[in-house]
Amino acid sequence: MASKPRHTINRRKFIRDTAVAAVALTVGSSVLGMSRKMSGQDAPEIFTGFTGFEQKPLPYSYDALETIIDATTMDIHYNKHAAAYAKNLREAALAESVDMKEPLEKLLAVISRYSVKMRNNAGGHFNHELFWQCMKPMSPEVSQGNLPKPQGLLFHAMERDFGSWENCKSKFSDAAKNRFGSGWAWLYLTSDKHLAIGSTPNQDNPLMDISEIRGVPLLGLDVWEHAYYLKYQNKRADYISNWWSLVNWDYVEQRFIQS
Ligand code: MN
């Protein structure tokens, strides 16, 4: 019998891998790589824009989201925090024999089979890749009183599932405000194709088999302090309410239609 170290759940910003327990694996299956194989049946139904294991370039410049998110925050967030998740994910994937040509979504669906390092960094990488796409620079007509709004099928699904778009927005904002400590707020699509709102701790997300909320994430908001602290300090609620000016609803609707 061979054993493999497990890691404590990382609830702070610092990556700490502390071996606390051991789980037995059979020598035979670990040598053959059989125990870890991801099967197609585990993959969520998701649109064709699968996530890879490398960072994609930011779809805008660091200062493009001013005055809602400052350029320094974007630079550090993308080049330090998110880059570290991507690097540590590839490291864990190599160590744990994950096929990096497969979509990351498949790995997330069976994340309970892997280390906590994998869980934190696979989640961290996926969540940030989604987050960058969920935002876009404000057009001149956008202001606090004139927010970008979802259109078409997504708008109608919001009316069906939340009563109104305003109600959806306020539920999402509450989920983001009420997430204690670090985590994410989500608008996601359940397996029965309904919209739902919730939040996850740390770098977890609704694609993960260990998550309390399950589905395909359509829109995500990072409420880790590193996402807003330079400009907003302790005022998470202001960051959340300003952030609605940046939402790229075309992208969110595309995910909705293709999921
Ligand atoms: Mn972040």
Short mmCIF file of N, CA and C and ligand atoms in Angstrom, two decimals, residues 77 128 184 203 222 224 226-227, ligand 1:
data_model
loop_
_atom_site.label_atom_id
_atom_site.label_comp_id
_atom_site.label_asym_id
_atom_site.label_seq_id
_atom_site.Cartn_x
_atom_site.Cartn_y
_atom_site.Cartn_z
N HIS A 77 -3.68 41.57 -9.42
CA HIS A 77 -4.65 40.48 -9.39
C HIS A 77 -4.37 39.47 -10.52
N HIS A 128 -10.88 32.80 -11.93
CA HIS A 128 -10.34 34.07 -12.44
C HIS A 128 -10.47 34.16 -13.96
N TRP A 184 -16.55 33.60 -3.45
CA TRP A 184 -17.15 34.07 -4.70
C TRP A 184 -18.67 34.05 -4.62
N GLN A 203 -11.65 29.22 -3.07
CA GLN A 203 -11.69 29.19 -4.53
C GLN A 203 -12.61 28.07 -5.04
N ASP A 222 -15.57 37.94 -7.60
CA ASP A 222 -14.50 37.67 -6.64
C ASP A 222 -14.66 38.62 -5.45
N TRP A 224 -12.72 38.14 -2.61
CA TRP A 224 -11.49 38.12 -1.82
C TRP A 224 -11.03 39.57 -1.66
N HIS A 226 -8.18 40.76 -1.93
CA HIS A 226 -7.19 41.17 -2.94
C HIS A 226 -7.86 41.75 -4.18
N ALA A 227 -9.16 41.49 -4.36
CA ALA A 227 -9.87 41.98 -5.54
C ALA A 227 -10.27 43.45 -5.41
MN MN B 1 -8.99 36.95 -7.02
#
